[in-house]
PDB file of N, CA and C and ligand atoms in Angstrom:
ATOM      1  N   MET G   1     106.618  94.984  21.141  1.00 50.00           N
ATOM      2  CA  MET G   1     106.128  95.496  22.507  1.00 50.00           C
ATOM      3  C   MET G   1     106.914  96.691  22.877  1.00 50.00           C
ATOM      4  N   ALA G   2     106.345  97.953  22.502  1.00 64.00           N
ATOM      5  CA  ALA G   2     107.066  99.214  22.860  1.00 64.00           C
ATOM      6  C   ALA G   2     106.461  99.893  24.152  1.00 64.00           C
ATOM      7  N   GLY G   3     107.407 100.528  24.945  1.00 79.00           N
ATOM      8  CA  GLY G   3     106.964 101.018  26.337  1.00 79.00           C
ATOM      9  C   GLY G   3     107.325 102.566  26.178  1.00 79.00           C
ATOM     10  N   SER G   4     106.918 103.116  27.169  1.00 91.00           N
ATOM     11  CA  SER G   4     107.375 104.475  27.469  1.00 91.00           C
ATOM     12  C   SER G   4     108.062 104.352  28.955  1.00 91.00           C
ATOM     13  N   ILE G   5     109.501 104.860  28.684  1.00 91.00           N
ATOM     14  CA  ILE G   5     110.496 104.923  29.733  1.00 91.00           C
ATOM     15  C   ILE G   5     110.510 106.154  30.361  1.00 91.00           C
ATOM     16  N   ARG G   6     110.696 106.231  31.845  1.00 92.00           N
ATOM     17  CA  ARG G   6     110.686 107.559  32.224  1.00 92.00           C
ATOM     18  C   ARG G   6     112.249 107.954  31.974  1.00 92.00           C
ATOM     19  N   CYS G   7     112.466 109.319  31.556  1.00 94.00           N
ATOM     20  CA  CYS G   7     113.618 110.044  31.408  1.00 94.00           C
ATOM     21  C   CYS G   7     114.464 110.514  32.555  1.00 94.00           C
ATOM     22  N   HIS G   8     115.747 110.110  32.612  1.00 92.00           N
ATOM     23  CA  HIS G   8     116.548 110.664  33.861  1.00 92.00           C
ATOM     24  C   HIS G   8     116.284 112.183  33.720  1.00 92.00           C
ATOM     25  N   CYS G   9     115.989 112.998  32.871  1.00 94.00           N
ATOM     26  CA  CYS G   9     116.250 114.477  32.703  1.00 94.00           C
ATOM     27  C   CYS G   9     114.865 114.967  33.442  1.00 94.00           C
ATOM     28  N   HIS G  10     113.932 114.633  33.980  1.00 90.00           N
ATOM     29  CA  HIS G  10     112.808 115.115  34.559  1.00 90.00           C
ATOM     30  C   HIS G  10     112.255 115.999  33.741  1.00 90.00           C
ATOM     31  N   GLY G  11     112.339 115.838  32.455  1.00 95.00           N
ATOM     32  CA  GLY G  11     111.523 116.907  31.538  1.00 95.00           C
ATOM     33  C   GLY G  11     112.228 118.024  31.105  1.00 95.00           C
ATOM     34  N   LYS G  12     113.452 118.016  30.988  1.00 95.00           N
ATOM     35  CA  LYS G  12     114.181 119.232  30.350  1.00 95.00           C
ATOM     36  C   LYS G  12     113.997 119.237  28.795  1.00 95.00           C
ATOM     37  N   PRO G  13     113.410 120.705  28.484  1.00 96.00           N
ATOM     38  CA  PRO G  13     113.340 120.645  26.835  1.00 96.00           C
ATOM     39  C   PRO G  13     114.505 120.506  26.160  1.00 96.00           C
ATOM     40  N   GLU G  14     115.726 120.540  26.946  1.00 94.00           N
ATOM     41  CA  GLU G  14     116.857 120.499  25.903  1.00 94.00           C
ATOM     42  C   GLU G  14     117.120 118.957  25.674  1.00 94.00           C
ATOM     43  N   CYS G  15     116.734 118.346  26.525  1.00 96.00           N
ATOM     44  CA  CYS G  15     116.932 116.946  26.213  1.00 96.00           C
ATOM     45  C   CYS G  15     116.492 115.953  24.684  1.00 96.00           C
ATOM     46  N   ARG G  16     117.389 115.559  24.250  1.00 97.00           N
ATOM     47  CA  ARG G  16     117.242 114.849  23.026  1.00 97.00           C
ATOM     48  C   ARG G  16     116.696 113.899  22.923  1.00 97.00           C
ATOM     49  N   LEU G  17     116.544 113.040  24.041  1.00 97.00           N
ATOM     50  CA  LEU G  17     116.016 111.880  24.172  1.00 97.00           C
ATOM     51  C   LEU G  17     114.555 112.016  24.339  1.00 97.00           C
ATOM     52  N   CYS G  18     113.883 112.722  25.311  1.00 96.00           N
ATOM     53  CA  CYS G  18     112.510 112.550  25.453  1.00 96.00           C
ATOM     54  C   CYS G  18     111.854 114.114  24.985  1.00 96.00           C
ATOM     55  N   GLY G  19     112.789 115.054  24.756  1.00 97.00           N
ATOM     56  CA  GLY G  19     112.489 116.534  24.188  1.00 97.00           C
ATOM     57  C   GLY G  19     111.588 117.146  25.243  1.00 97.00           C
ATOM     58  N   GLY G  20     111.622 116.744  26.722  1.00 96.00           N
ATOM     59  CA  GLY G  20     110.783 117.595  27.664  1.00 96.00           C
ATOM     60  C   GLY G  20     109.511 116.666  28.223  1.00 96.00           C
ATOM     61  N   GLU G  21     109.226 115.740  27.361  1.00 95.00           N
ATOM     62  CA  GLU G  21     108.346 114.994  27.589  1.00 95.00           C
ATOM     63  C   GLU G  21     108.228 114.029  28.844  1.00 95.00           C
ATOM     64  N   GLN G  22     109.399 114.022  29.381  1.00 94.00           N
ATOM     65  CA  GLN G  22     109.934 113.147  30.567  1.00 94.00           C
ATOM     66  C   GLN G  22     109.541 111.699  30.434  1.00 94.00           C
ATOM     67  N   PHE G  23     108.937 111.077  29.373  1.00 94.00           N
ATOM     68  CA  PHE G  23     108.830 109.742  28.856  1.00 94.00           C
ATOM     69  C   PHE G  23     109.321 109.606  27.471  1.00 94.00           C
ATOM     70  N   TYR G  24     109.897 108.567  27.230  1.00 95.00           N
ATOM     71  CA  TYR G  24     110.463 108.152  25.844  1.00 95.00           C
ATOM     72  C   TYR G  24     110.041 106.616  25.523  1.00 95.00           C
ATOM     73  N   PRO G  25     109.609 106.702  24.067  1.00 93.00           N
ATOM     74  CA  PRO G  25     109.419 105.444  23.739  1.00 93.00           C
ATOM     75  C   PRO G  25     110.375 104.396  23.318  1.00 93.00           C
ATOM     76  N   TYR G  26     110.579 103.095  23.833  1.00 92.00           N
ATOM     77  CA  TYR G  26     111.466 102.531  23.565  1.00 92.00           C
ATOM     78  C   TYR G  26     111.025 100.875  23.120  1.00 92.00           C
ATOM     79  N   GLN G  27     111.804 100.421  22.291  1.00 88.00           N
ATOM     80  CA  GLN G  27     111.311  99.218  21.664  1.00 88.00           C
ATOM     81  C   GLN G  27     112.462  98.249  21.742  1.00 88.00           C
ATOM     82  N   PRO G  28     112.168  97.160  23.036  1.00 88.00           N
ATOM     83  CA  PRO G  28     113.280  96.232  23.134  1.00 88.00           C
ATOM     84  C   PRO G  28     113.674  95.594  21.989  1.00 88.00           C
ATOM     85  N   GLY G  29     114.980  95.293  21.585  1.00 86.00           N
ATOM     86  CA  GLY G  29     115.487  94.521  20.350  1.00 86.00           C
ATOM     87  C   GLY G  29     115.491  93.051  20.729  1.00 86.00           C
ATOM     88  N   PRO G  30     116.039  92.548  19.664  1.00 89.00           N
ATOM     89  CA  PRO G  30     116.113  90.953  19.844  1.00 89.00           C
ATOM     90  C   PRO G  30     116.837  90.384  20.852  1.00 89.00           C
ATOM     91  N   ARG G  31     117.895  91.321  21.381  1.00 87.00           N
ATOM     92  CA  ARG G  31     118.697  91.010  22.589  1.00 87.00           C
ATOM     93  C   ARG G  31     117.873  91.511  23.991  1.00 87.00           C
ATOM     94  N   GLY G  32     116.647  92.146  23.801  1.00 86.00           N
ATOM     95  CA  GLY G  32     116.349  92.651  24.996  1.00 86.00           C
ATOM     96  C   GLY G  32     116.370  94.021  25.169  1.00 86.00           C
ATOM     97  N   TRP G  33     116.442  94.175  26.537  1.00 87.00           N
ATOM     98  CA  TRP G  33     116.699  95.795  26.691  1.00 87.00           C
ATOM     99  C   TRP G  33     118.173  95.999  26.792  1.00 87.00           C
ATOM    100  N   MET G  34     118.668  96.760  25.837  1.00 89.00           N
ATOM    101  CA  MET G  34     120.156  97.206  25.714  1.00 89.00           C
ATOM    102  C   MET G  34     120.222  98.731  25.796  1.00 89.00           C
ATOM    103  N   PRO G  35     121.190  99.019  26.696  1.00 92.00           N
ATOM    104  CA  PRO G  35     121.688 100.286  26.860  1.00 92.00           C
ATOM    105  C   PRO G  35     122.182 100.885  25.534  1.00 92.00           C
ATOM    106  N   PHE G  36     121.600 102.173  25.089  1.00 94.00           N
ATOM    107  CA  PHE G  36     121.966 102.858  24.101  1.00 94.00           C
ATOM    108  C   PHE G  36     122.866 104.185  23.999  1.00 94.00           C
ATOM    109  N   THR G  37     123.704 104.546  23.438  1.00 97.00           N
ATOM    110  CA  THR G  37     124.444 105.934  23.695  1.00 97.00           C
ATOM    111  C   THR G  37     123.680 107.064  23.907  1.00 97.00           C
ATOM    112  N   CYS G  38     123.733 107.840  24.868  1.00 97.00           N
ATOM    113  CA  CYS G  38     122.760 109.031  25.159  1.00 97.00           C
ATOM    114  C   CYS G  38     122.837 109.785  23.739  1.00 97.00           C
ATOM    115  N   PRO G  39     121.576 110.331  23.575  1.00 97.00           N
ATOM    116  CA  PRO G  39     121.274 111.372  22.435  1.00 97.00           C
ATOM    117  C   PRO G  39     121.700 112.492  22.820  1.00 97.00           C
ATOM    118  N   THR G  40     121.651 112.914  24.027  1.00 97.00           N
ATOM    119  CA  THR G  40     121.716 114.381  24.408  1.00 97.00           C
ATOM    120  C   THR G  40     123.367 114.970  24.429  1.00 97.00           C
ATOM    121  N   CYS G  41     124.037 113.922  25.147  1.00 97.00           N
ATOM    122  CA  CYS G  41     125.502 114.006  25.044  1.00 97.00           C
ATOM    123  C   CYS G  41     126.421 113.451  24.065  1.00 97.00           C
ATOM    124  N   GLN G  42     125.756 112.588  23.199  1.00 97.00           N
ATOM    125  CA  GLN G  42     126.303 111.833  22.361  1.00 97.00           C
ATOM    126  C   GLN G  42     127.498 110.819  22.966  1.00 97.00           C
ATOM    127  N   GLY G  43     127.366 110.648  24.031  1.00 97.00           N
ATOM    128  CA  GLY G  43     128.078 109.357  24.884  1.00 97.00           C
ATOM    129  C   GLY G  43     129.371 110.417  25.457  1.00 97.00           C
ATOM    130  N   THR G  44     129.444 111.738  25.361  1.00 97.00           N
ATOM    131  CA  THR G  44     130.312 112.438  26.198  1.00 97.00           C
ATOM    132  C   THR G  44     130.565 112.431  27.468  1.00 97.00           C
ATOM    133  N   ARG G  45     129.288 112.345  28.083  1.00 97.00           N
ATOM    134  CA  ARG G  45     128.924 112.261  29.639  1.00 97.00           C
ATOM    135  C   ARG G  45     128.720 113.542  29.883  1.00 97.00           C
ATOM    136  N   VAL G  46     129.221 114.761  29.343  1.00 96.00           N
ATOM    137  CA  VAL G  46     129.089 115.912  29.904  1.00 96.00           C
ATOM    138  C   VAL G  46     128.582 117.130  28.675  1.00 96.00           C
ATOM    139  N   LEU G  47     127.784 118.079  29.274  1.00 95.00           N
ATOM    140  CA  LEU G  47     127.323 119.020  28.426  1.00 95.00           C
ATOM    141  C   LEU G  47     127.892 120.584  28.830  1.00 95.00           C
ATOM    142  N   PRO G  48     128.266 121.231  27.722  1.00 92.00           N
ATOM    143  CA  PRO G  48     128.765 122.616  27.950  1.00 92.00           C
ATOM    144  C   PRO G  48     127.589 123.502  28.377  1.00 92.00           C
ATOM    145  N   THR G  49     127.858 124.363  29.272  1.00 90.00           N
ATOM    146  CA  THR G  49     127.055 125.380  29.821  1.00 90.00           C
ATOM    147  C   THR G  49     127.259 126.685  29.026  1.00 90.00           C
ATOM    148  N   ALA G  50     126.397 127.588  29.036  1.00 89.00           N
ATOM    149  CA  ALA G  50     126.747 128.957  28.460  1.00 89.00           C
ATOM    150  C   ALA G  50     127.944 129.698  29.032  1.00 89.00           C
ATOM    151  N   ALA G  51     128.141 129.011  30.204  1.00 93.00           N
ATOM    152  CA  ALA G  51     129.224 129.732  31.010  1.00 93.00           C
ATOM    153  C   ALA G  51     130.728 129.106  30.436  1.00 93.00           C
ATOM    154  N   GLY G  52     130.488 128.122  29.547  1.00 93.00           N
ATOM    155  CA  GLY G  52     131.755 127.419  29.044  1.00 93.00           C
ATOM    156  C   GLY G  52     132.236 126.407  29.979  1.00 93.00           C
ATOM    157  N   GLU G  53     131.375 125.920  30.836  1.00 94.00           N
ATOM    158  CA  GLU G  53     131.906 124.827  31.828  1.00 94.00           C
ATOM    159  C   GLU G  53     130.914 123.423  31.161  1.00 94.00           C
ATOM    160  N   GLU G  54     131.621 122.375  31.698  1.00 94.00           N
ATOM    161  CA  GLU G  54     130.698 121.259  31.443  1.00 94.00           C
ATOM    162  C   GLU G  54     130.177 120.761  32.625  1.00 94.00           C
ATOM    163  N   VAL G  55     128.962 120.287  32.570  1.00 95.00           N
ATOM    164  CA  VAL G  55     128.409 119.824  33.499  1.00 95.00           C
ATOM    165  C   VAL G  55     128.001 118.405  33.083  1.00 95.00           C
ATOM    166  N   SER G  56     127.514 117.512  34.187  1.00 96.00           N
ATOM    167  CA  SER G  56     127.061 116.106  33.807  1.00 96.00           C
ATOM    168  C   SER G  56     125.894 116.085  33.096  1.00 96.00           C
ATOM    169  N   CYS G  57     125.757 115.055  32.252  1.00 96.00           N
ATOM    170  CA  CYS G  57     124.570 115.037  31.357  1.00 96.00           C
ATOM    171  C   CYS G  57     123.468 114.635  32.160  1.00 96.00           C
ATOM    172  N   PHE G  58     122.209 115.422  31.833  1.00 95.00           N
ATOM    173  CA  PHE G  58     121.287 115.153  32.683  1.00 95.00           C
ATOM    174  C   PHE G  58     120.261 114.087  32.061  1.00 95.00           C
ATOM    175  N   THR G  59     120.689 113.861  31.114  1.00 96.00           N
ATOM    176  CA  THR G  59     119.732 112.599  30.234  1.00 96.00           C
ATOM    177  C   THR G  59     120.218 111.000  30.762  1.00 96.00           C
ATOM    178  N   CYS G  60     121.547 111.045  30.617  1.00 95.00           N
ATOM    179  CA  CYS G  60     122.303 109.809  31.322  1.00 95.00           C
ATOM    180  C   CYS G  60     122.953 109.837  32.642  1.00 95.00           C
ATOM    181  N   LYS G  61     122.729 110.976  33.322  1.00 94.00           N
ATOM    182  CA  LYS G  61     123.305 111.217  34.634  1.00 94.00           C
ATOM    183  C   LYS G  61     125.053 110.982  34.534  1.00 94.00           C
ATOM    184  N   GLY G  62     125.645 111.422  33.506  1.00 96.00           N
ATOM    185  CA  GLY G  62     127.061 111.295  33.392  1.00 96.00           C
ATOM    186  C   GLY G  62     127.448 110.069  33.096  1.00 96.00           C
ATOM    187  N   ALA G  63     126.467 108.731  32.504  1.00 95.00           N
ATOM    188  CA  ALA G  63     127.025 107.557  32.460  1.00 95.00           C
ATOM    189  C   ALA G  63     127.322 107.503  30.685  1.00 95.00           C
ATOM    190  N   GLY G  64     126.911 108.366  30.224  1.00 97.00           N
ATOM    191  CA  GLY G  64     127.249 108.168  28.515  1.00 97.00           C
ATOM    192  C   GLY G  64     126.157 107.439  27.633  1.00 97.00           C
ATOM    193  N   SER G  65     125.555 106.650  28.570  1.00 95.00           N
ATOM    194  CA  SER G  65     124.470 105.787  27.805  1.00 95.00           C
ATOM    195  C   SER G  65     123.334 105.665  28.522  1.00 95.00           C
ATOM    196  N   VAL G  66     122.304 105.432  27.897  1.00 94.00           N
ATOM    197  CA  VAL G  66     121.091 105.320  28.799  1.00 94.00           C
ATOM    198  C   VAL G  66     120.401 103.922  28.752  1.00 94.00           C
ATOM    199  N   ASP G  67     120.275 103.366  29.799  1.00 90.00           N
ATOM    200  CA  ASP G  67     119.683 101.864  29.971  1.00 90.00           C
ATOM    201  C   ASP G  67     118.299 101.999  30.160  1.00 90.00           C
ATOM    202  N   PRO G  68     117.621 101.372  29.194  1.00 90.00           N
ATOM    203  CA  PRO G  68     115.996 101.465  29.215  1.00 90.00           C
ATOM    204  C   PRO G  68     115.388 100.554  30.508  1.00 90.00           C
ATOM    205  N   GLY G  69     116.233  99.694  30.906  1.00 84.00           N
ATOM    206  CA  GLY G  69     115.955  98.774  31.902  1.00 84.00           C
ATOM    207  C   GLY G  69     116.233  99.152  33.302  1.00 84.00           C
ATOM    208  N   ASN G  70     116.738 100.417  33.542  1.00 74.00           N
ATOM    209  CA  ASN G  70     116.913 100.896  34.373  1.00 74.00           C
ATOM    210  C   ASN G  70     116.688 102.510  34.608  1.00 74.00           C
ATOM    211  N   PRO G  71     115.293 102.414  34.491  1.00 65.00           N
ATOM    212  CA  PRO G  71     114.690 103.822  34.595  1.00 65.00           C
ATOM    213  C   PRO G  71     114.980 104.480  36.236  1.00 65.00           C
ATOM    214  N   PRO G  72     114.714 105.869  36.333  1.00 60.00           N
ATOM    215  CA  PRO G  72     115.173 106.503  37.831  1.00 60.00           C
ATOM    216  C   PRO G  72     114.462 106.041  38.784  1.00 60.00           C
ATOM    217  N   TYR G  73     113.240 105.649  38.689  1.00 55.00           N
ATOM    218  CA  TYR G  73     112.409 105.437  39.751  1.00 55.00           C
ATOM    219  C   TYR G  73     112.288 103.663  40.151  1.00 55.00           C
ATOM    220  N   ASP G  74     113.424 103.115  39.751  1.00 48.00           N
ATOM    221  CA  ASP G  74     113.394 101.823  39.603  1.00 48.00           C
ATOM    222  C   ASP G  74     113.734 101.075  41.232  1.00 48.00           C
ATOM    223  N   PRO G  75     112.718 100.817  41.877  1.00 51.00           N
ATOM    224  CA  PRO G  75     113.204 100.453  43.269  1.00 51.00           C
ATOM    225  C   PRO G  75     113.358  98.593  43.159  1.00 51.00           C
ATOM    226  N   GLY G  76     113.574  98.061  44.304  1.00 53.00           N
ATOM    227  CA  GLY G  76     114.176  96.731  44.473  1.00 53.00           C
ATOM    228  C   GLY G  76     113.306  95.781  43.577  1.00 53.00           C
ATOM    229  N   TRP G  77     112.093  95.759  43.652  1.00 54.00           N
ATOM    230  CA  TRP G  77     111.201  94.802  43.260  1.00 54.00           C
ATOM    231  C   TRP G  77     111.131  94.820  41.734  1.00 54.00           C
ATOM    232  N   ARG G  78     111.126  95.827  41.059  1.00 53.00           N
ATOM    233  CA  ARG G  78     111.216  96.241  39.859  1.00 53.00           C
ATOM    234  C   ARG G  78     112.583  95.534  39.269  1.00 53.00           C
ATOM    235  N   GLY G  79     113.649  95.812  39.917  1.00 53.00           N
ATOM    236  CA  GLY G  79     115.051  95.190  39.525  1.00 53.00           C
ATOM    237  C   GLY G  79     114.974  93.831  39.696  1.00 53.00           C
ATOM    238  N   ALA G  80     114.354  93.121  40.604  1.00 54.00           N
ATOM    239  CA  ALA G  80     114.316  91.573  40.606  1.00 54.00           C
ATOM    240  C   ALA G  80     113.410  91.082  39.243  1.00 54.00           C
ATOM    241  N   LEU G  81     112.218  91.962  39.084  1.00 55.00           N
ATOM    242  CA  LEU G  81     111.420  91.767  37.916  1.00 55.00           C
ATOM    243  C   LEU G  81     112.025  91.785  36.522  1.00 55.00           C
ATOM    244  N   ARG G  82     112.952  92.792  36.636  1.00 57.00           N
ATOM    245  CA  ARG G  82     114.113  93.076  35.287  1.00 57.00           C
ATOM    246  C   ARG G  82     114.876  92.193  34.940  1.00 57.00           C
ATOM    247  N   VAL G  83     115.261  91.389  36.103  1.00 56.00           N
ATOM    248  CA  VAL G  83     116.312  90.331  36.111  1.00 56.00           C
ATOM    249  C   VAL G  83     115.475  89.306  35.194  1.00 56.00           C
ATOM    250  N   GLY G  84     114.371  89.014  35.679  1.00 57.00           N
ATOM    251  CA  GLY G  84     113.369  87.912  35.199  1.00 57.00           C
ATOM    252  C   GLY G  84     113.342  88.390  33.822  1.00 57.00           C
ATOM    253  N   TRP G  85     113.068  89.393  33.618  1.00 58.00           N
ATOM    254  CA  TRP G  85     112.598  89.936  32.208  1.00 58.00           C
ATOM    255  C   TRP G  85     113.831  89.727  31.255  1.00 58.00           C
ATOM    256  N   LYS G  86     115.023  89.981  31.662  1.00 60.00           N
ATOM    257  CA  LYS G  86     116.303  89.848  30.733  1.00 60.00           C
ATOM    258  C   LYS G  86     116.555  88.236  30.839  1.00 60.00           C
ATOM    259  N   THR G  87     116.351  87.686  31.737  1.00 60.00           N
ATOM    260  CA  THR G  87     116.342  86.124  31.485  1.00 60.00           C
ATOM    261  C   THR G  87     115.841  85.705  30.314  1.00 60.00           C
ATOM    262  N   PHE G  88     114.476  85.906  30.478  1.00 61.00           N
ATOM    263  CA  PHE G  88     113.515  85.285  29.524  1.00 61.00           C
ATOM    264  C   PHE G  88     113.861  85.832  28.072  1.00 61.00           C
ATOM    265  N   PHE G  89     113.920  87.019  27.921  1.00 63.00           N
ATOM    266  CA  PHE G  89     114.279  87.704  26.540  1.00 63.00           C
ATOM    267  C   PHE G  89     115.519  87.824  26.148  1.00 63.00           C
ATOM    268  N   GLY G  90     116.422  88.007  27.054  1.00 60.00           N
ATOM    269  CA  GLY G  90     117.860  88.398  26.549  1.00 60.00           C
ATOM    270  C   GLY G  90     118.854  86.967  26.868  1.00 60.00           C
ATOM    271  N   GLY G  91     118.209  85.657  27.173  1.00 51.00           N
ATOM    272  CA  GLY G  91     118.983  84.471  27.797  1.00 51.00           C
ATOM    273  C   GLY G  91     119.987  84.166  26.658  1.00 51.00           C
ATOM    274  N   GLY G  92     119.732  84.628  25.551  1.00 48.00           N
ATOM    275  CA  GLY G  92     120.742  84.010  24.029  1.00 48.00           C
ATOM    276  C   GLY G  92     122.107  84.814  24.345  1.00 48.00           C
TER     277      GLY G  92
HETATM  278 ZN1  LIG P   1     114.665 113.319  28.965  1.00 54.75          ZN
HETATM  279 ZN1  LIG P   2     124.202 111.961  28.146  1.00 54.75          ZN
END
């Protein structure tokens, strides 16, 4: 059951996760919704700028990984729903 997850980057064309589409497809694995290494920063949490500085990665918000079960618009009731979801699919 694949789904479209809203990307943290809000549609940046430089984003390697959604490519600027704002949403990316995600297929929950046998263990449910698992965080994965951010493809934009390769898990380094920062991105180099043209000025030679490092800024917090816009795809993972500086986390180094992306949690498909925790999209940016996630309010409380969805969080509760997610816990139930993980219990159901990820209980093992
Ligand atoms: Zn993105
Ligand atoms: Zn990142």
